[in-house]
């Protein structure tokens, strides 16, 4: 692989409506912020791991687990309605300014998605290397369900072919974007306030646990239950346990 400057951005603002101090909530003895940091550290890829936060408390925890926090986000990009795309653009450009570097590829991980499989970062980078036209690689949950959308005061199938019912073994799958699990894009997309491009490849994963996105006490309790079940039945599927730096 040609030498590329790679940055991982983990957004973690201090404000949270559904679960107070969400990104510092404890999960299996470690705050949520620690889990994506450890996943990035364990990837074996040389890259800068940066937590983008407006909270000094989150910043201190992130640094204690080995992430960089070279800046704090401004209130303008830490509001309830700030989009992920605005956050990623600001964080990339601010990191480049502070660290005096220009990045080629950007990795996006969230604190609220926990159940990552080992190797997704390196696999995504390899896919980008082998397919120069591809702009982004991300994890997607594969399903064979039919989907409908509400428009013009009525419901329409999302795709015409969904009118034909058949066994799941022969149906076309559709994919739910799970970019928070792992998403790597060319940096120019983020500079243009786009998380992913139009030319993409998807790493498909159809496990139940990847749908758990922690935004409430219920989500956190469910994640704990599922973690224990996976530990008992298929421990190789668990994400790496965080270790303080």
PDB file of C-alpha atoms in Angstrom:
ATOM      1  CA  UNK A   1       0.000   0.000   0.000  1.00  0.00           C
ATOM      2  CA  UNK A   2       1.332   3.452  -0.919  1.00  0.00           C
ATOM      3  CA  UNK A   3       2.037   5.625   2.089  1.00  0.00           C
ATOM      4  CA  UNK A   4      -1.063   7.632   2.956  1.00  0.00           C
ATOM      5  CA  UNK A   5      -1.725  10.070   5.771  1.00  0.00           C
ATOM      6  CA  UNK A   6      -4.742   8.661   7.598  1.00  0.00           C
ATOM      7  CA  UNK A   7      -6.801  10.261  10.331  1.00  0.00           C
ATOM      8  CA  UNK A   8      -9.451   8.643  12.495  1.00  0.00           C
ATOM      9  CA  UNK A   9     -12.048  11.025  13.885  1.00  0.00           C
ATOM     10  CA  UNK A  10     -14.248   9.941  16.799  1.00  0.00           C
ATOM     11  CA  UNK A  11     -16.919  12.599  17.472  1.00  0.00           C
ATOM     12  CA  UNK A  12     -17.943  12.822  21.134  1.00  0.00           C
ATOM     13  CA  UNK A  13     -19.690  15.989  22.191  1.00  0.00           C
ATOM     14  CA  UNK A  14     -20.538  16.647  25.813  1.00  0.00           C
ATOM     15  CA  UNK A  15     -24.238  17.360  25.389  1.00  0.00           C
ATOM     16  CA  UNK A  16     -26.642  14.421  25.244  1.00  0.00           C
ATOM     17  CA  UNK A  17     -30.426  14.411  25.524  1.00  0.00           C
ATOM     18  CA  UNK A  18     -31.322  10.717  25.657  1.00  0.00           C
ATOM     19  CA  UNK A  19     -28.551   9.532  27.988  1.00  0.00           C
ATOM     20  CA  UNK A  20     -26.800  12.087  30.203  1.00  0.00           C
ATOM     21  CA  UNK A  21     -23.018  12.174  29.721  1.00  0.00           C
ATOM     22  CA  UNK A  22     -23.490   9.402  27.171  1.00  0.00           C
ATOM     23  CA  UNK A  23     -19.943   9.239  25.872  1.00  0.00           C
ATOM     24  CA  UNK A  24     -18.623   8.810  29.421  1.00  0.00           C
ATOM     25  CA  UNK A  25     -21.204   6.155  30.334  1.00  0.00           C
ATOM     26  CA  UNK A  26     -19.534   3.017  31.628  1.00  0.00           C
ATOM     27  CA  UNK A  27     -19.684  -0.194  29.618  1.00  0.00           C
ATOM     28  CA  UNK A  28     -17.891  -3.281  30.946  1.00  0.00           C
ATOM     29  CA  UNK A  29     -15.671  -1.133  33.128  1.00  0.00           C
ATOM     30  CA  UNK A  30     -14.734   1.465  30.529  1.00  0.00           C
ATOM     31  CA  UNK A  31     -16.410   4.636  29.207  1.00  0.00           C
ATOM     32  CA  UNK A  32     -17.990   4.434  25.774  1.00  0.00           C
ATOM     33  CA  UNK A  33     -15.357   6.824  24.409  1.00  0.00           C
ATOM     34  CA  UNK A  34     -12.662   4.217  25.097  1.00  0.00           C
ATOM     35  CA  UNK A  35     -14.085   1.518  22.801  1.00  0.00           C
ATOM     36  CA  UNK A  36     -13.577   3.096  19.364  1.00  0.00           C
ATOM     37  CA  UNK A  37     -10.178   4.390  20.494  1.00  0.00           C
ATOM     38  CA  UNK A  38      -9.047   0.873  21.340  1.00  0.00           C
ATOM     39  CA  UNK A  39     -10.492  -0.486  18.096  1.00  0.00           C
ATOM     40  CA  UNK A  40      -8.470   2.031  16.104  1.00  0.00           C
ATOM     41  CA  UNK A  41      -5.331   1.329  18.154  1.00  0.00           C
ATOM     42  CA  UNK A  42      -5.676  -2.401  17.558  1.00  0.00           C
ATOM     43  CA  UNK A  43      -6.104  -2.006  13.783  1.00  0.00           C
ATOM     44  CA  UNK A  44      -2.365  -2.156  13.152  1.00  0.00           C
ATOM     45  CA  UNK A  45      -2.657   0.854  10.827  1.00  0.00           C
ATOM     46  CA  UNK A  46      -0.403   3.874  11.245  1.00  0.00           C
ATOM     47  CA  UNK A  47      -2.784   6.797  11.681  1.00  0.00           C
ATOM     48  CA  UNK A  48      -3.658   9.681  13.965  1.00  0.00           C
ATOM     49  CA  UNK A  49      -6.541   8.833  16.307  1.00  0.00           C
ATOM     50  CA  UNK A  50      -8.350  12.019  17.269  1.00  0.00           C
ATOM     51  CA  UNK A  51     -11.368  12.523  19.482  1.00  0.00           C
ATOM     52  CA  UNK A  52     -13.380  15.565  18.463  1.00  0.00           C
ATOM     53  CA  UNK A  53     -15.159  16.950  21.510  1.00  0.00           C
ATOM     54  CA  UNK A  54     -16.257  20.158  23.177  1.00  0.00           C
ATOM     55  CA  UNK A  55     -15.943  18.599  26.646  1.00  0.00           C
ATOM     56  CA  UNK A  56     -12.754  18.846  28.745  1.00  0.00           C
ATOM     57  CA  UNK A  57     -13.885  15.772  30.716  1.00  0.00           C
ATOM     58  CA  UNK A  58     -14.247  13.672  27.566  1.00  0.00           C
ATOM     59  CA  UNK A  59     -10.937  15.036  26.301  1.00  0.00           C
ATOM     60  CA  UNK A  60      -9.120  13.878  29.439  1.00  0.00           C
ATOM     61  CA  UNK A  61     -10.657  10.406  29.286  1.00  0.00           C
ATOM     62  CA  UNK A  62      -9.854  10.101  25.578  1.00  0.00           C
ATOM     63  CA  UNK A  63      -6.210  11.023  26.166  1.00  0.00           C
ATOM     64  CA  UNK A  64      -5.957   8.531  29.023  1.00  0.00           C
ATOM     65  CA  UNK A  65      -6.886   5.757  26.557  1.00  0.00           C
ATOM     66  CA  UNK A  66      -4.348   6.862  23.960  1.00  0.00           C
ATOM     67  CA  UNK A  67      -6.235   9.221  21.646  1.00  0.00           C
ATOM     68  CA  UNK A  68      -5.140  12.686  20.625  1.00  0.00           C
ATOM     69  CA  UNK A  69      -7.297  15.708  21.458  1.00  0.00           C
ATOM     70  CA  UNK A  70      -5.398  18.562  19.798  1.00  0.00           C
ATOM     71  CA  UNK A  71      -8.362  20.948  19.907  1.00  0.00           C
ATOM     72  CA  UNK A  72     -11.802  21.414  21.421  1.00  0.00           C
ATOM     73  CA  UNK A  73     -14.815  21.878  19.188  1.00  0.00           C
ATOM     74  CA  UNK A  74     -16.486  25.258  19.130  1.00  0.00           C
ATOM     75  CA  UNK A  75     -20.109  25.688  20.313  1.00  0.00           C
ATOM     76  CA  UNK A  76     -21.165  26.253  16.699  1.00  0.00           C
ATOM     77  CA  UNK A  77     -20.272  22.655  15.792  1.00  0.00           C
ATOM     78  CA  UNK A  78     -21.409  21.123  19.090  1.00  0.00           C
ATOM     79  CA  UNK A  79     -25.101  22.028  19.058  1.00  0.00           C
ATOM     80  CA  UNK A  80     -28.025  19.597  19.110  1.00  0.00           C
ATOM     81  CA  UNK A  81     -28.688  20.139  15.406  1.00  0.00           C
ATOM     82  CA  UNK A  82     -25.079  20.066  14.221  1.00  0.00           C
ATOM     83  CA  UNK A  83     -24.791  17.380  11.549  1.00  0.00           C
ATOM     84  CA  UNK A  84     -22.178  14.653  11.488  1.00  0.00           C
ATOM     85  CA  UNK A  85     -20.971  16.056   8.169  1.00  0.00           C
ATOM     86  CA  UNK A  86     -20.392  19.504   9.705  1.00  0.00           C
ATOM     87  CA  UNK A  87     -18.517  17.892  12.584  1.00  0.00           C
ATOM     88  CA  UNK A  88     -16.279  15.818  10.331  1.00  0.00           C
ATOM     89  CA  UNK A  89     -15.426  18.745   8.059  1.00  0.00           C
ATOM     90  CA  UNK A  90     -14.569  20.992  11.017  1.00  0.00           C
ATOM     91  CA  UNK A  91     -12.561  18.263  12.758  1.00  0.00           C
ATOM     92  CA  UNK A  92     -10.509  17.345   9.705  1.00  0.00           C
ATOM     93  CA  UNK A  93      -9.664  20.935   8.816  1.00  0.00           C
ATOM     94  CA  UNK A  94      -8.899  21.875  12.427  1.00  0.00           C
ATOM     95  CA  UNK A  95      -6.647  18.834  12.879  1.00  0.00           C
ATOM     96  CA  UNK A  96      -4.768  19.643   9.685  1.00  0.00           C
ATOM     97  CA  UNK A  97      -4.284  23.214  10.879  1.00  0.00           C
ATOM     98  CA  UNK A  98      -3.149  22.318  14.406  1.00  0.00           C
ATOM     99  CA  UNK A  99      -0.972  19.344  13.445  1.00  0.00           C
ATOM    100  CA  UNK A 100       0.345  20.937  10.232  1.00  0.00           C
ATOM    101  CA  UNK A 101      -0.525  17.850   8.184  1.00  0.00           C
ATOM    102  CA  UNK A 102      -2.618  17.070   5.141  1.00  0.00           C
ATOM    103  CA  UNK A 103      -4.600  13.849   5.282  1.00  0.00           C
ATOM    104  CA  UNK A 104      -5.456  11.615   2.335  1.00  0.00           C
ATOM    105  CA  UNK A 105      -7.954   9.268   3.975  1.00  0.00           C
ATOM    106  CA  UNK A 106     -10.371   9.702   6.868  1.00  0.00           C
ATOM    107  CA  UNK A 107     -11.808   7.030   9.147  1.00  0.00           C
ATOM    108  CA  UNK A 108     -15.052   7.669  11.039  1.00  0.00           C
ATOM    109  CA  UNK A 109     -15.918   5.746  14.220  1.00  0.00           C
ATOM    110  CA  UNK A 110     -18.607   6.491  16.792  1.00  0.00           C
ATOM    111  CA  UNK A 111     -18.811   5.837  20.517  1.00  0.00           C
ATOM    112  CA  UNK A 112     -22.383   4.561  20.331  1.00  0.00           C
ATOM    113  CA  UNK A 113     -21.701   1.674  17.913  1.00  0.00           C
ATOM    114  CA  UNK A 114     -19.756  -0.969  19.798  1.00  0.00           C
ATOM    115  CA  UNK A 115     -19.901  -4.314  18.051  1.00  0.00           C
ATOM    116  CA  UNK A 116     -17.166  -4.011  15.467  1.00  0.00           C
ATOM    117  CA  UNK A 117     -15.388  -6.951  13.896  1.00  0.00           C
ATOM    118  CA  UNK A 118     -11.627  -7.124  13.897  1.00  0.00           C
ATOM    119  CA  UNK A 119     -10.001  -6.041  10.657  1.00  0.00           C
ATOM    120  CA  UNK A 120     -12.627  -3.709   9.218  1.00  0.00           C
ATOM    121  CA  UNK A 121     -10.230  -0.759   9.057  1.00  0.00           C
ATOM    122  CA  UNK A 122      -7.471  -2.643   7.253  1.00  0.00           C
ATOM    123  CA  UNK A 123     -10.012  -4.340   4.977  1.00  0.00           C
ATOM    124  CA  UNK A 124     -11.522  -0.976   4.032  1.00  0.00           C
ATOM    125  CA  UNK A 125      -8.107   0.484   3.243  1.00  0.00           C
ATOM    126  CA  UNK A 126      -7.236  -2.510   1.081  1.00  0.00           C
ATOM    127  CA  UNK A 127     -10.495  -2.160  -0.851  1.00  0.00           C
ATOM    128  CA  UNK A 128      -9.755   1.509  -1.493  1.00  0.00           C
ATOM    129  CA  UNK A 129      -6.224   0.680  -2.620  1.00  0.00           C
ATOM    130  CA  UNK A 130      -7.432  -1.952  -5.104  1.00  0.00           C
ATOM    131  CA  UNK A 131     -10.279   0.174  -6.487  1.00  0.00           C
ATOM    132  CA  UNK A 132      -9.022   3.660  -7.301  1.00  0.00           C
ATOM    133  CA  UNK A 133     -12.467   4.870  -8.439  1.00  0.00           C
ATOM    134  CA  UNK A 134     -14.040   4.067  -5.071  1.00  0.00           C
ATOM    135  CA  UNK A 135     -14.493   7.082  -2.781  1.00  0.00           C
ATOM    136  CA  UNK A 136     -15.693   5.383   0.413  1.00  0.00           C
ATOM    137  CA  UNK A 137     -15.868   1.983   2.066  1.00  0.00           C
ATOM    138  CA  UNK A 138     -18.203   1.405   4.989  1.00  0.00           C
ATOM    139  CA  UNK A 139     -19.965  -1.319   6.928  1.00  0.00           C
ATOM    140  CA  UNK A 140     -23.551  -2.078   5.955  1.00  0.00           C
ATOM    141  CA  UNK A 141     -26.101  -4.411   7.494  1.00  0.00           C
ATOM    142  CA  UNK A 142     -27.462  -6.766   4.848  1.00  0.00           C
ATOM    143  CA  UNK A 143     -31.160  -7.601   4.863  1.00  0.00           C
ATOM    144  CA  UNK A 144     -33.659  -9.201   2.492  1.00  0.00           C
ATOM    145  CA  UNK A 145     -36.657  -7.309   3.879  1.00  0.00           C
ATOM    146  CA  UNK A 146     -38.918  -5.110   1.771  1.00  0.00           C
ATOM    147  CA  UNK A 147     -39.003  -1.379   2.469  1.00  0.00           C
ATOM    148  CA  UNK A 148     -41.642   1.296   1.938  1.00  0.00           C
ATOM    149  CA  UNK A 149     -41.469   5.090   2.001  1.00  0.00           C
ATOM    150  CA  UNK A 150     -44.177   7.608   2.811  1.00  0.00           C
ATOM    151  CA  UNK A 151     -44.491  10.237   0.108  1.00  0.00           C
ATOM    152  CA  UNK A 152     -47.347  12.189  -1.459  1.00  0.00           C
ATOM    153  CA  UNK A 153     -49.584  11.169   1.463  1.00  0.00           C
ATOM    154  CA  UNK A 154     -49.232   7.497   0.626  1.00  0.00           C
ATOM    155  CA  UNK A 155     -46.839   4.586   0.821  1.00  0.00           C
ATOM    156  CA  UNK A 156     -44.715   3.362  -2.080  1.00  0.00           C
ATOM    157  CA  UNK A 157     -42.255   0.508  -2.290  1.00  0.00           C
ATOM    158  CA  UNK A 158     -38.685   1.709  -2.109  1.00  0.00           C
ATOM    159  CA  UNK A 159     -37.815  -0.236  -5.280  1.00  0.00           C
ATOM    160  CA  UNK A 160     -39.936  -1.678  -8.062  1.00  0.00           C
ATOM    161  CA  UNK A 161     -38.395  -5.131  -7.775  1.00  0.00           C
ATOM    162  CA  UNK A 162     -39.705  -5.422  -4.215  1.00  0.00           C
ATOM    163  CA  UNK A 163     -43.125  -6.197  -5.693  1.00  0.00           C
ATOM    164  CA  UNK A 164     -41.862  -9.684  -6.496  1.00  0.00           C
ATOM    165  CA  UNK A 165     -41.853 -11.959  -3.461  1.00  0.00           C
ATOM    166  CA  UNK A 166     -39.492 -14.919  -3.371  1.00  0.00           C
ATOM    167  CA  UNK A 167     -37.262 -16.901  -1.019  1.00  0.00           C
ATOM    168  CA  UNK A 168     -34.589 -14.859   0.728  1.00  0.00           C
ATOM    169  CA  UNK A 169     -31.930 -17.121  -0.782  1.00  0.00           C
ATOM    170  CA  UNK A 170     -32.614 -15.719  -4.265  1.00  0.00           C
ATOM    171  CA  UNK A 171     -33.667 -12.159  -3.418  1.00  0.00           C
ATOM    172  CA  UNK A 172     -31.511  -9.098  -3.874  1.00  0.00           C
ATOM    173  CA  UNK A 173     -30.215  -7.842  -0.534  1.00  0.00           C
ATOM    174  CA  UNK A 174     -30.415  -4.226   0.535  1.00  0.00           C
ATOM    175  CA  UNK A 175     -27.949  -2.598   2.910  1.00  0.00           C
ATOM    176  CA  UNK A 176     -28.417  -0.283   5.861  1.00  0.00           C
ATOM    177  CA  UNK A 177     -25.606   2.247   6.214  1.00  0.00           C
ATOM    178  CA  UNK A 178     -23.718   1.618   9.451  1.00  0.00           C
ATOM    179  CA  UNK A 179     -20.964   4.154   8.895  1.00  0.00           C
ATOM    180  CA  UNK A 180     -20.465   4.627  12.639  1.00  0.00           C
ATOM    181  CA  UNK A 181     -19.085   1.099  12.874  1.00  0.00           C
ATOM    182  CA  UNK A 182     -16.344   1.811  10.341  1.00  0.00           C
ATOM    183  CA  UNK A 183     -16.276   4.195   7.399  1.00  0.00           C
ATOM    184  CA  UNK A 184     -13.223   5.303   5.443  1.00  0.00           C
ATOM    185  CA  UNK A 185     -13.496   8.020   2.826  1.00  0.00           C
ATOM    186  CA  UNK A 186     -11.154  10.086   0.726  1.00  0.00           C
ATOM    187  CA  UNK A 187     -10.404  13.265   2.632  1.00  0.00           C
ATOM    188  CA  UNK A 188     -11.670  15.554  -0.107  1.00  0.00           C
ATOM    189  CA  UNK A 189     -15.211  14.356   0.579  1.00  0.00           C
ATOM    190  CA  UNK A 190     -15.042  15.512   4.176  1.00  0.00           C
ATOM    191  CA  UNK A 191     -13.606  18.846   3.120  1.00  0.00           C
ATOM    192  CA  UNK A 192     -16.723  19.238   0.960  1.00  0.00           C
ATOM    193  CA  UNK A 193     -18.921  18.310   3.947  1.00  0.00           C
ATOM    194  CA  UNK A 194     -19.775  14.844   2.627  1.00  0.00           C
ATOM    195  CA  UNK A 195     -19.392  11.761   4.792  1.00  0.00           C
ATOM    196  CA  UNK A 196     -19.353   9.269   1.892  1.00  0.00           C
ATOM    197  CA  UNK A 197     -19.116   9.498  -1.868  1.00  0.00           C
ATOM    198  CA  UNK A 198     -21.308   8.106  -4.642  1.00  0.00           C
ATOM    199  CA  UNK A 199     -18.852   5.393  -5.669  1.00  0.00           C
ATOM    200  CA  UNK A 200     -18.699   3.083  -2.670  1.00  0.00           C
ATOM    201  CA  UNK A 201     -17.993  -0.451  -1.576  1.00  0.00           C
ATOM    202  CA  UNK A 202     -19.786  -2.017   1.376  1.00  0.00           C
ATOM    203  CA  UNK A 203     -18.500  -4.525   3.892  1.00  0.00           C
ATOM    204  CA  UNK A 204     -21.647  -6.501   4.598  1.00  0.00           C
ATOM    205  CA  UNK A 205     -22.453  -7.675   8.099  1.00  0.00           C
ATOM    206  CA  UNK A 206     -25.834  -9.126   9.021  1.00  0.00           C
ATOM    207  CA  UNK A 207     -25.335  -9.701  12.746  1.00  0.00           C
ATOM    208  CA  UNK A 208     -28.107  -8.524  15.074  1.00  0.00           C
ATOM    209  CA  UNK A 209     -25.778  -6.665  17.423  1.00  0.00           C
ATOM    210  CA  UNK A 210     -24.620  -4.148  14.830  1.00  0.00           C
ATOM    211  CA  UNK A 211     -28.076  -2.560  15.026  1.00  0.00           C
ATOM    212  CA  UNK A 212     -27.481  -1.521  18.656  1.00  0.00           C
ATOM    213  CA  UNK A 213     -26.767   2.213  18.692  1.00  0.00           C
ATOM    214  CA  UNK A 214     -26.550   3.528  22.237  1.00  0.00           C
ATOM    215  CA  UNK A 215     -28.641   6.645  22.881  1.00  0.00           C
ATOM    216  CA  UNK A 216     -30.677   5.620  25.943  1.00  0.00           C
ATOM    217  CA  UNK A 217     -30.476   3.578  29.149  1.00  0.00           C
ATOM    218  CA  UNK A 218     -32.380   0.817  27.365  1.00  0.00           C
ATOM    219  CA  UNK A 219     -29.797   0.701  24.562  1.00  0.00           C
ATOM    220  CA  UNK A 220     -26.969   0.520  27.089  1.00  0.00           C
ATOM    221  CA  UNK A 221     -28.637  -2.290  29.028  1.00  0.00           C
ATOM    222  CA  UNK A 222     -29.341  -4.190  25.809  1.00  0.00           C
ATOM    223  CA  UNK A 223     -25.703  -3.814  24.738  1.00  0.00           C
ATOM    224  CA  UNK A 224     -24.574  -5.282  28.066  1.00  0.00           C
ATOM    225  CA  UNK A 225     -26.867  -8.294  27.675  1.00  0.00           C
ATOM    226  CA  UNK A 226     -25.805  -8.913  24.086  1.00  0.00           C
ATOM    227  CA  UNK A 227     -22.113  -8.532  24.959  1.00  0.00           C
ATOM    228  CA  UNK A 228     -22.444 -11.277  27.581  1.00  0.00           C
ATOM    229  CA  UNK A 229     -24.236 -13.561  25.121  1.00  0.00           C
ATOM    230  CA  UNK A 230     -21.547 -13.091  22.489  1.00  0.00           C
ATOM    231  CA  UNK A 231     -18.833 -13.649  25.099  1.00  0.00           C
ATOM    232  CA  UNK A 232     -20.404 -17.020  25.854  1.00  0.00           C
ATOM    233  CA  UNK A 233     -21.261 -18.142  22.319  1.00  0.00           C
ATOM    234  CA  UNK A 234     -18.779 -16.509  19.892  1.00  0.00           C
ATOM    235  CA  UNK A 235     -16.147 -14.517  21.772  1.00  0.00           C
ATOM    236  CA  UNK A 236     -14.077 -13.904  18.630  1.00  0.00           C
ATOM    237  CA  UNK A 237     -16.796 -11.465  17.514  1.00  0.00           C
ATOM    238  CA  UNK A 238     -16.265  -9.140  20.464  1.00  0.00           C
ATOM    239  CA  UNK A 239     -14.469  -5.804  20.007  1.00  0.00           C
ATOM    240  CA  UNK A 240     -11.129  -5.406  21.807  1.00  0.00           C
ATOM    241  CA  UNK A 241     -11.338  -4.502  25.496  1.00  0.00           C
ATOM    242  CA  UNK A 242     -10.009  -0.971  26.107  1.00  0.00           C
ATOM    243  CA  UNK A 243      -6.646  -0.516  27.795  1.00  0.00           C
ATOM    244  CA  UNK A 244      -5.473   2.759  29.324  1.00  0.00           C
ATOM    245  CA  UNK A 245      -2.410   4.250  27.704  1.00  0.00           C
TER     246      UNK A 245
END
